[in-house]
CSV table of C-alpha atoms in Angstrom, one decimal:
chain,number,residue,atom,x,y,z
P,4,UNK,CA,0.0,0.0,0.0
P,5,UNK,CA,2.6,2.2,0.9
P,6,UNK,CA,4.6,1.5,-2.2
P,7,UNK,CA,1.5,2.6,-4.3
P,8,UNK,CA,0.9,5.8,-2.8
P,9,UNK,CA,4.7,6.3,-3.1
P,10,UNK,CA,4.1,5.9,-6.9
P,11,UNK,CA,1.0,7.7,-7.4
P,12,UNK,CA,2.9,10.9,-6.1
P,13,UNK,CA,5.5,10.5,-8.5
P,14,UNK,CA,3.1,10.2,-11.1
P,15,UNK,CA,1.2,13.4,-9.7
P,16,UNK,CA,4.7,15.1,-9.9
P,17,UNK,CA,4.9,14.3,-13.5
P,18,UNK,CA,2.2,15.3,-14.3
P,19,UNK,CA,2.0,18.7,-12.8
P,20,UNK,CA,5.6,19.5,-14.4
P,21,UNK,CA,8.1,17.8,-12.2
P,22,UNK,CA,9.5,15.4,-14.1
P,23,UNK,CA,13.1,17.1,-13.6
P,24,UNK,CA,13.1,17.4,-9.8
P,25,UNK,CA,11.7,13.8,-9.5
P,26,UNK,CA,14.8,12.4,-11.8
P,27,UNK,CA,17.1,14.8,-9.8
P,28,UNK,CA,15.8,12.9,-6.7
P,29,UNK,CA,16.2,9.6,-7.7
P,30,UNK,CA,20.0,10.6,-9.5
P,31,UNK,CA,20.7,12.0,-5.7
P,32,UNK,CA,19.1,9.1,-4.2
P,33,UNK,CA,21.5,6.4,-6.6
P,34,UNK,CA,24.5,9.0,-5.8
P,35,UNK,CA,23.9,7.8,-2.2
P,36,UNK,CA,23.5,4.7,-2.2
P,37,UNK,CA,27.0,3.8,-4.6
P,38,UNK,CA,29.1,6.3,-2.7
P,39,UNK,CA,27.4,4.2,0.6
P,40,UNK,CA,29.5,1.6,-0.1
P,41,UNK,CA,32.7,3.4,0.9
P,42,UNK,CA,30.9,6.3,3.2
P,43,UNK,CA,29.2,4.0,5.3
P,44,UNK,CA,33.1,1.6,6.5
P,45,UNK,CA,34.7,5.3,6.7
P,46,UNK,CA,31.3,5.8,9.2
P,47,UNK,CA,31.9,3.2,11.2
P,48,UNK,CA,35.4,3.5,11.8
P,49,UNK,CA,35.1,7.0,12.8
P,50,UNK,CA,32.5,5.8,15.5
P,51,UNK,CA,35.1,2.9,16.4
P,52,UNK,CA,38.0,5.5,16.8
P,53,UNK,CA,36.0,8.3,18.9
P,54,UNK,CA,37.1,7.7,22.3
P,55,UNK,CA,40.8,8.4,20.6
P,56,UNK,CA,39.6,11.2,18.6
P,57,UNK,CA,36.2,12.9,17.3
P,58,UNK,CA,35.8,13.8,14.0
P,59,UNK,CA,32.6,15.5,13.0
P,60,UNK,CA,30.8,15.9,9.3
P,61,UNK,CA,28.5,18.8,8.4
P,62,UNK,CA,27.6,21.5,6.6
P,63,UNK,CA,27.0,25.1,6.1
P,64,UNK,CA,23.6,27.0,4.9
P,65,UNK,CA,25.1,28.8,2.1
P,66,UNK,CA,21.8,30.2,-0.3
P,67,UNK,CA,21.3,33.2,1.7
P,68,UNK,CA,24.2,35.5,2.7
P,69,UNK,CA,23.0,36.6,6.1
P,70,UNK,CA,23.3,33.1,7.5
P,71,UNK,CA,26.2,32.1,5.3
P,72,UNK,CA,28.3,34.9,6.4
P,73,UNK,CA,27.2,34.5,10.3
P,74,UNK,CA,27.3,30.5,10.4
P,75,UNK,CA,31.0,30.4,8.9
P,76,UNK,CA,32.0,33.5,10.8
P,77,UNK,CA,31.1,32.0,14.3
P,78,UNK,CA,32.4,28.3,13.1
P,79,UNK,CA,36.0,30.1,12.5
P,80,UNK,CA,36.3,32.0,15.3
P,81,UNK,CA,34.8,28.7,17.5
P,82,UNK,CA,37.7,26.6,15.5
P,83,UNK,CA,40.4,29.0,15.9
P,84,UNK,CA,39.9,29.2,19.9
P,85,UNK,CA,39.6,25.6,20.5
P,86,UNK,CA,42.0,23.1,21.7
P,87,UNK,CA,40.1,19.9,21.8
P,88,UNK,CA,41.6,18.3,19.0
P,89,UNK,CA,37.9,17.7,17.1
P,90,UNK,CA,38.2,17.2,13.4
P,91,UNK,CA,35.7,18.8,11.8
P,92,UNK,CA,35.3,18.3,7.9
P,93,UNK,CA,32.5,20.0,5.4
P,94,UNK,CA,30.7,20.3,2.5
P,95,UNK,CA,29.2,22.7,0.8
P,96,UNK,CA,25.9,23.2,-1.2
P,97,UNK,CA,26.1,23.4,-5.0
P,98,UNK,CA,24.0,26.8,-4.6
P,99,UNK,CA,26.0,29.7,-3.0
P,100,UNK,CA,24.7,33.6,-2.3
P,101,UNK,CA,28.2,34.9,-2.8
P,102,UNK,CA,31.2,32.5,-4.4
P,103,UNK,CA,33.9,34.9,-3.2
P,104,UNK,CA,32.8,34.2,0.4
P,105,UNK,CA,32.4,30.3,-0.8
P,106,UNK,CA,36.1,30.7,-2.4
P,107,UNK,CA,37.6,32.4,1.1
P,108,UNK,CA,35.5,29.2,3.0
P,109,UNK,CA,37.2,26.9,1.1
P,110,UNK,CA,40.2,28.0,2.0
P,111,UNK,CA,39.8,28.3,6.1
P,112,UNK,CA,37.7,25.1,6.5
P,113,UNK,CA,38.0,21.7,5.7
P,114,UNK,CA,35.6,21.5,2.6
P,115,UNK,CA,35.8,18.3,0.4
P,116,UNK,CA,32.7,16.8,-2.3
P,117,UNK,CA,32.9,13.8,-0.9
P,118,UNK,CA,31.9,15.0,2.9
P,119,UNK,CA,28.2,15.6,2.1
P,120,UNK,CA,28.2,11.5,1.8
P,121,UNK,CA,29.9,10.8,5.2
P,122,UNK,CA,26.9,13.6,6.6
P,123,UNK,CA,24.4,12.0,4.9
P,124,UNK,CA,25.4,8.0,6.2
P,125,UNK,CA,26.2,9.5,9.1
P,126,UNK,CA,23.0,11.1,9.8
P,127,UNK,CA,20.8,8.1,8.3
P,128,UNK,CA,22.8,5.5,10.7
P,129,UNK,CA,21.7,5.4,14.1
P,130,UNK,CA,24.1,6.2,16.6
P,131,UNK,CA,26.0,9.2,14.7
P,132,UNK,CA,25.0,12.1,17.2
P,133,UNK,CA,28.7,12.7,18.5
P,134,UNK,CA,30.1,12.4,15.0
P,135,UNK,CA,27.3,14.9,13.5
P,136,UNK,CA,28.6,19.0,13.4
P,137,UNK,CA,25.4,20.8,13.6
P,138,UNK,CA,24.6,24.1,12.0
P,139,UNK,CA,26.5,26.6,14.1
P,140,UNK,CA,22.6,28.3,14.9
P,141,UNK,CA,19.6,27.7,13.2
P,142,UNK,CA,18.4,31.2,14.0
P,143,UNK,CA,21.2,33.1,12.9
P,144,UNK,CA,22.4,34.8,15.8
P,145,UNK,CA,25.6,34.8,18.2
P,146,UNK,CA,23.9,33.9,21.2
P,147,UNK,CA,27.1,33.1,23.2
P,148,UNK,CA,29.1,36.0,21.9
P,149,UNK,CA,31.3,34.3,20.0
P,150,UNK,CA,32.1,36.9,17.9
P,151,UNK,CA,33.1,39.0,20.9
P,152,UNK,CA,34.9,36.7,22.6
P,153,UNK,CA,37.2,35.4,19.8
P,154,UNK,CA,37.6,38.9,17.4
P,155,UNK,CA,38.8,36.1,14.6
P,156,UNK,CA,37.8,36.7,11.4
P,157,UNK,CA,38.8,35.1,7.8
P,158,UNK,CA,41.4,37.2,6.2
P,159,UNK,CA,41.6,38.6,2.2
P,160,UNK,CA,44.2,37.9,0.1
P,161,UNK,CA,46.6,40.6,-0.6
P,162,UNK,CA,45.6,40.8,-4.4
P,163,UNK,CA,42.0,40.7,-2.8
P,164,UNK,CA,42.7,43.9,-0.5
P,165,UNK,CA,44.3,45.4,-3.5
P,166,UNK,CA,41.3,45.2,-6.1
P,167,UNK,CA,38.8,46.3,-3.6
P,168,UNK,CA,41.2,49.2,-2.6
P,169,UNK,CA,41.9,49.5,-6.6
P,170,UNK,CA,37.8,50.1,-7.3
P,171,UNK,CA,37.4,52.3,-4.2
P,172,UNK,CA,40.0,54.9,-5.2
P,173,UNK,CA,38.7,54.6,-8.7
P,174,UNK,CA,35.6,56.5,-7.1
P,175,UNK,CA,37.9,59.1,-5.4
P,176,UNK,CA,38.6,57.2,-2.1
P,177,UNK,CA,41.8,57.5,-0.4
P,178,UNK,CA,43.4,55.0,1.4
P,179,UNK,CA,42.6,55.3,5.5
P,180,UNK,CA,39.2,57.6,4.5
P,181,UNK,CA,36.3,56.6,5.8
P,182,UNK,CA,33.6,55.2,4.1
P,183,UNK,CA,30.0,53.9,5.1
P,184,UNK,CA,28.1,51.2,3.5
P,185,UNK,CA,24.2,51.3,3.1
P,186,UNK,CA,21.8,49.1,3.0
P,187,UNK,CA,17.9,49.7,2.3
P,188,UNK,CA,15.9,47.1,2.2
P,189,UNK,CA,13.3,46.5,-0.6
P,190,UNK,CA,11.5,44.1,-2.5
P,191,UNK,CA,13.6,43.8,-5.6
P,192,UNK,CA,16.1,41.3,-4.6
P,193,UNK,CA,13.8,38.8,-3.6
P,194,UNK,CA,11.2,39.1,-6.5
P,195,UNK,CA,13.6,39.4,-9.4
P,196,UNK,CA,16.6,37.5,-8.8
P,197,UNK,CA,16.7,34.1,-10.3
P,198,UNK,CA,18.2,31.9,-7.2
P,199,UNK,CA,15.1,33.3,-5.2
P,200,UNK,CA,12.1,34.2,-7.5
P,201,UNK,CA,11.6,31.2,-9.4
P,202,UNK,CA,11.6,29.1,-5.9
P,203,UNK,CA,9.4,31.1,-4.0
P,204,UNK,CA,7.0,34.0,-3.1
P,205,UNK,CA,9.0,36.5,-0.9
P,206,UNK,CA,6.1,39.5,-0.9
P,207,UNK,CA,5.1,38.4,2.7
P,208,UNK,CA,8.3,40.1,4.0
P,209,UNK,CA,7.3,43.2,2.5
P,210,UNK,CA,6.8,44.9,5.9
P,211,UNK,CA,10.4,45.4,6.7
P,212,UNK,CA,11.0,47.0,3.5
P,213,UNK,CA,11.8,50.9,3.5
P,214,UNK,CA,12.1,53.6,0.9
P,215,UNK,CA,15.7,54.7,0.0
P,216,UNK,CA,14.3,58.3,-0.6
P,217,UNK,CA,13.9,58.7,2.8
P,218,UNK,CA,18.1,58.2,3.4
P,219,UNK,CA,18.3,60.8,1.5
P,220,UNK,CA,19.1,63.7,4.3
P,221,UNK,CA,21.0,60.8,6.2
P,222,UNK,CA,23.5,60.3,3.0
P,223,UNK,CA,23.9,64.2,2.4
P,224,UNK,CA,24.6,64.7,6.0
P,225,UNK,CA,27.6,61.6,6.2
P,226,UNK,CA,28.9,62.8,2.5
P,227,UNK,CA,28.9,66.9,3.4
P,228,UNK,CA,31.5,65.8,6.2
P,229,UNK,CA,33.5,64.2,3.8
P,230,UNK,CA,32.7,60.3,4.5
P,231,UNK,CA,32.2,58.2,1.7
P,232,UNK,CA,28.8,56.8,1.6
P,233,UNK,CA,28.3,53.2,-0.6
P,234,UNK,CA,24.7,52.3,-1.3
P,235,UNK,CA,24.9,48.6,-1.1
P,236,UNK,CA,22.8,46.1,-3.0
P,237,UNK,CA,22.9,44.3,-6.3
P,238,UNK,CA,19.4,44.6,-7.4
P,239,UNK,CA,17.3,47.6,-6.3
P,240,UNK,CA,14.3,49.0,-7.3
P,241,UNK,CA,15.3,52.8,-7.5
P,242,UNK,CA,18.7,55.0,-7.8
P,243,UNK,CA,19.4,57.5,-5.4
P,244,UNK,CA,18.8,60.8,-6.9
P,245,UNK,CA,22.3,62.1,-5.6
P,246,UNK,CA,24.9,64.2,-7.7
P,247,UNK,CA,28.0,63.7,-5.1
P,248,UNK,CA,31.6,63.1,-5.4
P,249,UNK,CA,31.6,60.9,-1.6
P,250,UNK,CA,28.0,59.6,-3.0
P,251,UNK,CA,28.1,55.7,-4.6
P,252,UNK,CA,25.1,53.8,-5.6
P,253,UNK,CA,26.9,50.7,-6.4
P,254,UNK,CA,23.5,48.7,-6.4
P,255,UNK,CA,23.7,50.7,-10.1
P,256,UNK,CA,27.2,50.1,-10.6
P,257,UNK,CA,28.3,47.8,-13.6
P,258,UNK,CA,31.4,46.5,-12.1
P,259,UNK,CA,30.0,44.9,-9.2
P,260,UNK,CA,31.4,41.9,-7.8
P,261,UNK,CA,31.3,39.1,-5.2
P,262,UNK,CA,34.8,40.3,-3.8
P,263,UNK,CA,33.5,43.8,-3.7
P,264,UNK,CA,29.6,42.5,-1.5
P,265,UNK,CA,31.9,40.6,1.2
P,266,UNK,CA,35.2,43.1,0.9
P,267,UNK,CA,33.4,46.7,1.6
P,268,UNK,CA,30.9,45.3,4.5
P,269,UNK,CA,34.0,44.3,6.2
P,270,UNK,CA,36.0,47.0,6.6
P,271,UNK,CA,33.7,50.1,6.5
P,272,UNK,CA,33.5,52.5,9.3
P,273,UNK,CA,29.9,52.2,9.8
P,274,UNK,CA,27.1,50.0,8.0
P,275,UNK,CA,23.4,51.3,8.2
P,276,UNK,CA,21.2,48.5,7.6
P,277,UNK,CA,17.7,47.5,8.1
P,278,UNK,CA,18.7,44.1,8.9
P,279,UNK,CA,18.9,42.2,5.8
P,280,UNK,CA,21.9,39.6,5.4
P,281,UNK,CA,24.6,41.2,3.9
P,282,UNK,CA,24.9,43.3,7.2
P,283,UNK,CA,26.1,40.0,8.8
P,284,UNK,CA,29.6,40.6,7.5
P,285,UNK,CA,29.9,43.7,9.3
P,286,UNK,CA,28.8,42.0,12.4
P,287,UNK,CA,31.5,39.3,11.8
P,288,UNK,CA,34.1,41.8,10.6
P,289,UNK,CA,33.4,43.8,14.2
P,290,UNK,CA,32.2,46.9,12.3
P,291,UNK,CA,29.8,49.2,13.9
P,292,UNK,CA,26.1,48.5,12.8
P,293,UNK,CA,23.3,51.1,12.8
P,294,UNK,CA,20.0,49.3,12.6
P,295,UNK,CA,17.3,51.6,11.1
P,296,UNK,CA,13.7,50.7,10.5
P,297,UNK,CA,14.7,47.5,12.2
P,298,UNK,CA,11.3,45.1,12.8
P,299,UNK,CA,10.9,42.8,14.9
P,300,UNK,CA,12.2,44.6,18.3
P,301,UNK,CA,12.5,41.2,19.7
P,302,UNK,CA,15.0,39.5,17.3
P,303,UNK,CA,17.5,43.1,17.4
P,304,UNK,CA,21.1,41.9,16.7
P,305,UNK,CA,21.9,42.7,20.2
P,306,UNK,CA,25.1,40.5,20.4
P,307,UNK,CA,26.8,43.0,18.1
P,308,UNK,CA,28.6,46.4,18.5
P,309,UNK,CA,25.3,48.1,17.1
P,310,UNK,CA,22.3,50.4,17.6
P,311,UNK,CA,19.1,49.7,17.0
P,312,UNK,CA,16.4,52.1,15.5
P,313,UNK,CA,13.1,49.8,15.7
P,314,UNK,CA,10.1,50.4,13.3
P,315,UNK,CA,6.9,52.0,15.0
P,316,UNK,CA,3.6,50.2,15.5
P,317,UNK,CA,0.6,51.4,15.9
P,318,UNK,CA,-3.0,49.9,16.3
P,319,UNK,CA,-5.0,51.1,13.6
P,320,UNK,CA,-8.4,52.3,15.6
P,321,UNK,CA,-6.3,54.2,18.1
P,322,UNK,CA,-3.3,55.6,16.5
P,323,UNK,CA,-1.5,54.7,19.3
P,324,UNK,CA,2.4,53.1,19.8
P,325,UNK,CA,2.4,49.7,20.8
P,326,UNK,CA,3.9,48.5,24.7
P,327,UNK,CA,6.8,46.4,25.0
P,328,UNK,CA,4.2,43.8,25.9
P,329,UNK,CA,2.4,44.2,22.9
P,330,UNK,CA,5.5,44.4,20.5
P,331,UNK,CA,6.8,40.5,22.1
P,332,UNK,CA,3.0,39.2,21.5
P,333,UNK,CA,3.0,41.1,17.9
P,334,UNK,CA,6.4,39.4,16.6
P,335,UNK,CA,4.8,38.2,13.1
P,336,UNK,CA,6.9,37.1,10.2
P,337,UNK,CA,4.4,38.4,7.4
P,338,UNK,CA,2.4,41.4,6.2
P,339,UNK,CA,-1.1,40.1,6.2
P,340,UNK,CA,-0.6,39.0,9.9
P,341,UNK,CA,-0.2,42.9,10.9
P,342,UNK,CA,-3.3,43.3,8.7
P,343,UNK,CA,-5.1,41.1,10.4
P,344,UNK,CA,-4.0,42.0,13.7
P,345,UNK,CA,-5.0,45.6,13.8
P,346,UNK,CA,-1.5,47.4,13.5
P,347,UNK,CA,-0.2,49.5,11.2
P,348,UNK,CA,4.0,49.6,10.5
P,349,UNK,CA,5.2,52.4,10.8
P,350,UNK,CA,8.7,53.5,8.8
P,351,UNK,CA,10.9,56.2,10.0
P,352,UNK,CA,11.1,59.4,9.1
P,353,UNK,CA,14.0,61.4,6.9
P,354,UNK,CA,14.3,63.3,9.9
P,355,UNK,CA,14.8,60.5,12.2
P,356,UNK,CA,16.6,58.6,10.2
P,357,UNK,CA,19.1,61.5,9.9
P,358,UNK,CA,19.1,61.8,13.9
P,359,UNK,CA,20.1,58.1,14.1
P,360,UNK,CA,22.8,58.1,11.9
P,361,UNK,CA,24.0,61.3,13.4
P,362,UNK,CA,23.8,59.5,16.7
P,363,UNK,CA,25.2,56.3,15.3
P,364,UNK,CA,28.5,58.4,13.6
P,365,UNK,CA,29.2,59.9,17.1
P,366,UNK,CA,29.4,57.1,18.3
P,367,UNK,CA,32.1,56.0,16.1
P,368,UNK,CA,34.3,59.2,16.2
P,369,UNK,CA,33.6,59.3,20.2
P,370,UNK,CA,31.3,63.0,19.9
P,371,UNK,CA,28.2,61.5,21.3
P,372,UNK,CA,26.9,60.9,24.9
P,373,UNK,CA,23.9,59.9,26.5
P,374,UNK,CA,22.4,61.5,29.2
P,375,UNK,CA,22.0,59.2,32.5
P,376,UNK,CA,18.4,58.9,32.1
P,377,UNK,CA,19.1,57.7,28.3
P,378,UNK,CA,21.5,55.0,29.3
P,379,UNK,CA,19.0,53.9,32.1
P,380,UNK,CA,16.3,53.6,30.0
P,381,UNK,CA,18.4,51.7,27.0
P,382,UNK,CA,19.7,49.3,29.8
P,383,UNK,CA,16.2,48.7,31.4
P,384,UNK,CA,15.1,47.7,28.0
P,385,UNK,CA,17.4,45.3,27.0
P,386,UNK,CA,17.0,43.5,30.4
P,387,UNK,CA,13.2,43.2,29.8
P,388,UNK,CA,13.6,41.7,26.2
P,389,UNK,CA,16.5,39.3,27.7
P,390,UNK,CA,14.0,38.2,30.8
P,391,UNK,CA,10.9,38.1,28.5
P,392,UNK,CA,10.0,34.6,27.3
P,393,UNK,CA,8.5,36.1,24.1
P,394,UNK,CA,12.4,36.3,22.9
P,395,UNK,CA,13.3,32.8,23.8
P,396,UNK,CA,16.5,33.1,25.0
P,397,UNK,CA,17.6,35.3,21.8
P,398,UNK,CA,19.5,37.3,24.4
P,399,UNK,CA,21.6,35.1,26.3
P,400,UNK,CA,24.7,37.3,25.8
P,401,UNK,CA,24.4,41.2,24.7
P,402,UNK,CA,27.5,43.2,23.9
P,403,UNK,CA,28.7,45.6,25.8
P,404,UNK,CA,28.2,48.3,23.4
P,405,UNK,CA,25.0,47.2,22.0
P,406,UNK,CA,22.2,49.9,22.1
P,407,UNK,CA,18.6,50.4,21.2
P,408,UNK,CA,18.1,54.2,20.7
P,409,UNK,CA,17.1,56.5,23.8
P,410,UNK,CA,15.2,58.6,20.9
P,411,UNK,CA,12.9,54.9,19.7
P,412,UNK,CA,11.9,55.0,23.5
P,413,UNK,CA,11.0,58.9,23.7
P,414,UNK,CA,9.2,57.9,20.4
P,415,UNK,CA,6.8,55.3,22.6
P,416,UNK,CA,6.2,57.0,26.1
P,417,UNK,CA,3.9,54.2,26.8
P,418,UNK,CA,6.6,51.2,25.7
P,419,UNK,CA,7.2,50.5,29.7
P,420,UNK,CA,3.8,50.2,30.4
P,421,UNK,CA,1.9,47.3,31.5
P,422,UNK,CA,5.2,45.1,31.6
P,423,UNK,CA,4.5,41.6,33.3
């Protein structure tokens, strides 16, 4: 019975056009089961030597850069401080969101082809739990402060340093200037590139995107005091309309490159984000972050050296800012569920968004300081989101410097209200 029901779905499959991913599944499924008859002895001699030594198979999530960048990031600086002797080997998906970051992996891991069928035996035999490397966190996020803790991070090549430098003075950069890269979230990544659009539906996010007109005071402001300003991005729905020499909209440039996405979120003096993937180098890189428009409050990359500018919402019948309270039991993941909930979102605007990033660049150059009652209230709040089990345990370790903006919390006067 089962065997029909198996076959009937196949033939359902053909029928409604997938005849290629059910022949991809059974080439993957023959792949396994010939390369088995090596994998699965190299298996169980691994299990027979681990009380001598461990060594571990697994992967890394490499389709989208945010967790790419993150996962590998914490893995190497977990790998450079340990000393337990653990070898850990890897293998990488066939679809990457960024080769050059795939190419500088490959060089600071273990990676071989022939890995994925060790994970796979591994994983289907019972008994390989010690032997299995897990994703470093599902959820994308340094919740032990790894990052802080080690400071390791991959290093570029010297001709890889060089070509970045190369295209940045091409653009009137000099060496040691300061440069910011920005990052405004829309919806053309996800709708019209090909990795992403022809898989899947990605409009539900929609409600974290923002408008890069609004950045628009923000960017004059950083580029009048004579620091470059990169708008980051490779597919974008509009060009920013701005005629200056510190201004570049490389999401419109037509010498972009995969060195150029990883190389200029690592070592820029500030990156303004909204909190969309790319930024994750920047995180991993220990670059300042300035979160802006940043949704949901309780998933804010506090384990980083950032600020956080959270959107606004507001119930639709009253107008009014939500509570703290209200924000945990509001976290939704798509548009339609604020709809349906009664709250509106509620972007930024060009005037506080240039206060933030004014705020956020003195805290780089060391100009800015918060009043006692600021620094109470910004401390107050991260304990509640770290005690709250709405955020479950998303903030087991918060940097030092992380922030979420005394001017979001003058913004809400009724955020402390009616805490539990």
């Amino acid at each position: 019975m089962n065997s029909f029901f198996i076959y009937k779905n196949h033939v359902e499959q053909i029928k409604n056009g997938g005849l290629s991913v059910f022949f991809r599944k059974i080439s993957t499924l023959l792949r396994r089961i010939l390369f088995g008859t090596w994998a699965i002895p190299c298996i169980l001699i691994a299990r027979l030597i681990r009380p001598i030594i461990l060594i571990r198979f697994g992967t890394i999530r490499s389709d989208r850069i945010g967790h790419f960048t993150l996962e590998a990031g914490m893995q190497f600086a977990k790998n450079i401080a340990k000393t337990d002797g653990v070898i850990e080997l890897y293998w990488l998906p066939k679809q990457t969101s960024n080769k050059h970051w795939k190419k500088m992996v490959r060089r600071n891991f273990s990676v071989h082809w022939w890995v994925e069928y060790l994970d796979y035996w591994n994983s289907a035999l019972p008994g390989g739990g010690d032997n299995y490397r897990p994703s470093t966190n599902t959820n994308a996020r340094d919740m032990q402060g790894v990052l802080y803790k080690s400071k390791a991070s991959m290093k570029f090549l010297s001709h890889e340093e060089e070509e970045a430098k190369k295209w940045l003075r091409s653009h009137g950069w000099k060496d040691g200037d300061p440069f910011v890269c920005l990052l405004v979230r829309d919806s053309a990544y996800l709708s019209k590139d090909p990795k992403h659009s022809n898989t899947h539906n990605y409009s539900y996010h929609n409600y974290r995107d923002t408008d890069i007109f609004d950045y628009i005071d923000a960017i004059e402001w950083l580029a009048d005091k004579e620091i470059m300003v990169i708008r980051m991005g490779r597919i974008m729905n509009n060009p920013i309309s701005i005629n200056h020499k510190k201004v570049i909209d490389y999401a419109f440039c037509d010498n972009q490159s995969d060195l150029l996405d990883v190389w200029l979120f690592a070592n820029c003096s500030l990156c303004i984000s909204n909190g969309s993937g790319p930024d994750m180098i920047s995180n991993i890189y220990n670059r300042p972050l300035l979160f802006i428009n940043y949704i949901p409050i309780a998933a804010i990359v506090a384990w980083s050296n950032s600020i956080t500018y959270p959107k606004n919402l507001a119930w639709k019948n009253s107008g009014e800012y939500l509570t703290l309270d209200e924000h945990l039991e509001n976290t939704h993941v798509t548009s339609q569920a604020y709809k349906d909930s009664g709250i509106n979102v509620v972007n930024m605007t060009s005037d506080k968004i240039l206060f933030a990033v004014k705020e956020a660049w003195g805290n780089v150059d060391g100009t800015w300081s918060y009043s006692e009652h600021d620094l109470k209230n910004m401390c107050k709040l991260l304990e509640l989101l770290k005690k709250s089990s709405s955020t479950h345990n998303y903030f087991d370790f918060i940097h030092p410097k992380a922030k979420i903006s005394p001017a979001f919390i003058k913004d809400n006067p009724n955020l402390f209200n009616r805490i539990r």
